[in-house]
Amino acid sequence: LFAAVGAAAAGAPMQKYGRKPLIMLASFFYGAGSTIVAFAPSYGVLVLGRVVLGLGVGLSSMAIPIYVAEAAPEEVRGRLVSFYNLFIVLGQAAACGVNVVCQPRWRVSMGVA
């Protein structure tokens, strides 16, 4: 849900400040959200961490493909953006594997995610 909010909110700041600052902000959200989730003392704090992570996912899902497409030479542009999408899916598959391995230790699983 908050990934959609982050993606919807990314357009105007990306036009005003550029792709790199938005990617750095998304990276901050990833780090902060993972830390909050890993050390959450209660369900409410866990949800807060997931909200922060969702915003990071939304911002980066908008900014990174555009940045890659703008920075890449014409002859490899499509291939690089496709590889970006491929590695996102591979990362989701790896996260599923981490969840299976860490199932009884949900804090580790959420923190790694």
mmCIF file of C-alpha atoms in Angstrom:
data_model
loop_
_atom_site.group_PDB
_atom_site.id
_atom_site.type_symbol
_atom_site.label_atom_id
_atom_site.label_comp_id
_atom_site.label_asym_id
_atom_site.label_seq_id
_atom_site.Cartn_x
_atom_site.Cartn_y
_atom_site.Cartn_z
ATOM 1 C CA LEU A 1 0.000 0.000 0.000
ATOM 2 C CA PHE A 2 2.689 2.516 0.932
ATOM 3 C CA ALA A 3 4.825 1.463 -2.020
ATOM 4 C CA ALA A 4 1.989 2.800 -4.186
ATOM 5 C CA VAL A 5 1.961 6.014 -2.151
ATOM 6 C CA GLY A 6 5.726 6.379 -2.569
ATOM 7 C CA ALA A 7 5.507 5.726 -6.308
ATOM 8 C CA ALA A 8 2.669 8.221 -6.729
ATOM 9 C CA ALA A 9 4.528 10.866 -4.740
ATOM 10 C CA ALA A 10 7.834 10.404 -6.582
ATOM 11 C CA GLY A 11 7.034 12.310 -9.760
ATOM 12 C CA ALA A 12 7.232 15.951 -8.676
ATOM 13 C CA PRO A 13 10.340 15.625 -6.448
ATOM 14 C CA MET A 14 12.058 13.604 -9.162
ATOM 15 C CA GLN A 15 11.440 16.407 -11.671
ATOM 16 C CA LYS A 16 12.494 19.127 -9.235
ATOM 17 C CA TYR A 17 15.549 17.559 -7.561
ATOM 18 C CA GLY A 18 16.584 14.827 -10.007
ATOM 19 C CA ARG A 19 16.878 11.049 -9.858
ATOM 20 C CA LYS A 20 19.976 10.689 -7.664
ATOM 21 C CA PRO A 21 18.651 12.556 -4.605
ATOM 22 C CA LEU A 22 15.439 10.540 -4.751
ATOM 23 C CA ILE A 23 17.407 7.289 -4.987
ATOM 24 C CA MET A 24 19.452 8.361 -1.945
ATOM 25 C CA LEU A 25 16.241 9.161 -0.036
ATOM 26 C CA ALA A 26 14.814 5.752 -0.970
ATOM 27 C CA SER A 27 18.025 4.117 0.276
ATOM 28 C CA PHE A 28 17.652 5.952 3.584
ATOM 29 C CA PHE A 29 14.064 4.659 3.855
ATOM 30 C CA TYR A 30 15.301 1.107 3.172
ATOM 31 C CA GLY A 31 17.904 1.310 5.919
ATOM 32 C CA ALA A 32 15.659 3.034 8.450
ATOM 33 C CA GLY A 33 12.702 0.755 7.743
ATOM 34 C CA SER A 34 14.769 -2.413 8.036
ATOM 35 C CA THR A 35 16.248 -1.229 11.322
ATOM 36 C CA ILE A 36 12.829 -0.313 12.727
ATOM 37 C CA VAL A 37 11.360 -3.681 11.715
ATOM 38 C CA ALA A 38 14.292 -5.697 13.041
ATOM 39 C CA PHE A 39 14.123 -4.081 16.478
ATOM 40 C CA ALA A 40 10.375 -3.472 16.729
ATOM 41 C CA PRO A 41 9.207 -3.925 20.332
ATOM 42 C CA SER A 42 5.519 -3.994 19.367
ATOM 43 C CA TYR A 43 3.154 -4.603 16.501
ATOM 44 C CA GLY A 44 2.612 -0.866 15.952
ATOM 45 C CA VAL A 45 6.323 -0.198 15.561
ATOM 46 C CA LEU A 46 6.557 -3.166 13.178
ATOM 47 C CA VAL A 47 3.825 -1.628 11.032
ATOM 48 C CA LEU A 48 5.621 1.727 11.124
ATOM 49 C CA GLY A 49 8.787 0.034 9.831
ATOM 50 C CA ARG A 50 6.836 -1.615 7.031
ATOM 51 C CA VAL A 51 5.351 1.775 6.089
ATOM 52 C CA VAL A 52 8.837 3.298 5.878
ATOM 53 C CA LEU A 53 10.031 0.329 3.781
ATOM 54 C CA GLY A 54 7.029 0.685 1.492
ATOM 55 C CA LEU A 55 7.802 4.334 0.848
ATOM 56 C CA GLY A 56 11.385 3.398 -0.041
ATOM 57 C CA VAL A 57 10.204 0.704 -2.434
ATOM 58 C CA GLY A 58 7.801 3.105 -4.135
ATOM 59 C CA LEU A 59 10.359 5.876 -4.545
ATOM 60 C CA SER A 60 13.052 3.564 -5.876
ATOM 61 C CA SER A 61 10.695 1.741 -8.235
ATOM 62 C CA MET A 62 10.022 5.047 -9.955
ATOM 63 C CA ALA A 63 13.477 6.631 -9.872
ATOM 64 C CA ILE A 64 15.891 3.792 -10.619
ATOM 65 C CA PRO A 65 14.555 2.584 -14.000
ATOM 66 C CA ILE A 66 14.402 6.167 -15.252
ATOM 67 C CA TYR A 67 17.917 6.893 -14.012
ATOM 68 C CA VAL A 68 19.256 3.725 -15.662
ATOM 69 C CA ALA A 69 17.497 4.540 -18.942
ATOM 70 C CA GLU A 70 18.851 8.099 -18.959
ATOM 71 C CA ALA A 71 22.415 7.131 -18.046
ATOM 72 C CA ALA A 72 22.790 4.130 -20.361
ATOM 73 C CA PRO A 73 23.986 4.300 -23.966
ATOM 74 C CA GLU A 74 21.239 3.742 -26.537
ATOM 75 C CA GLU A 75 22.520 0.352 -27.655
ATOM 76 C CA VAL A 76 22.188 -1.232 -24.181
ATOM 77 C CA ARG A 77 19.432 0.867 -22.607
ATOM 78 C CA GLY A 78 16.600 -1.635 -22.963
ATOM 79 C CA ARG A 79 18.774 -4.516 -21.839
ATOM 80 C CA LEU A 80 19.856 -2.709 -18.666
ATOM 81 C CA VAL A 81 16.315 -1.736 -17.676
ATOM 82 C CA SER A 82 15.210 -5.330 -18.333
ATOM 83 C CA PHE A 83 18.032 -6.637 -16.153
ATOM 84 C CA TYR A 84 16.929 -4.254 -13.405
ATOM 85 C CA ASN A 85 13.464 -5.823 -13.489
ATOM 86 C CA LEU A 86 14.916 -9.333 -13.627
ATOM 87 C CA PHE A 87 17.037 -8.733 -10.538
ATOM 88 C CA ILE A 88 14.054 -7.275 -8.660
ATOM 89 C CA VAL A 89 12.200 -10.552 -9.263
ATOM 90 C CA LEU A 90 15.256 -12.606 -8.270
ATOM 91 C CA GLY A 91 15.477 -10.557 -5.075
ATOM 92 C CA GLN A 92 11.846 -11.334 -4.305
ATOM 93 C CA ALA A 93 12.551 -15.034 -4.804
ATOM 94 C CA ALA A 94 15.574 -14.803 -2.489
ATOM 95 C CA ALA A 95 13.399 -13.063 0.124
ATOM 96 C CA CYS A 96 10.984 -15.991 -0.028
ATOM 97 C CA GLY A 97 13.924 -18.334 0.614
ATOM 98 C CA VAL A 98 15.031 -16.236 3.594
ATOM 99 C CA ASN A 99 11.489 -16.375 4.968
ATOM 100 C CA VAL A 100 11.484 -20.168 4.742
ATOM 101 C CA VAL A 101 14.854 -20.467 6.498
ATOM 102 C CA CYS A 102 14.085 -17.853 9.175
ATOM 103 C CA GLN A 103 10.445 -18.770 9.764
ATOM 104 C CA PRO A 104 10.658 -19.209 13.553
ATOM 105 C CA ARG A 105 12.823 -16.084 13.879
ATOM 106 C CA TRP A 106 10.532 -13.491 12.289
ATOM 107 C CA ARG A 107 12.658 -10.512 13.368
ATOM 108 C CA VAL A 108 15.615 -11.745 11.323
ATOM 109 C CA SER A 109 13.364 -12.411 8.359
ATOM 110 C CA MET A 110 11.774 -8.953 8.489
ATOM 111 C CA GLY A 111 15.084 -7.205 9.092
ATOM 112 C CA VAL A 112 16.744 -8.886 6.123
ATOM 113 C CA ALA A 113 13.763 -8.120 3.887
#
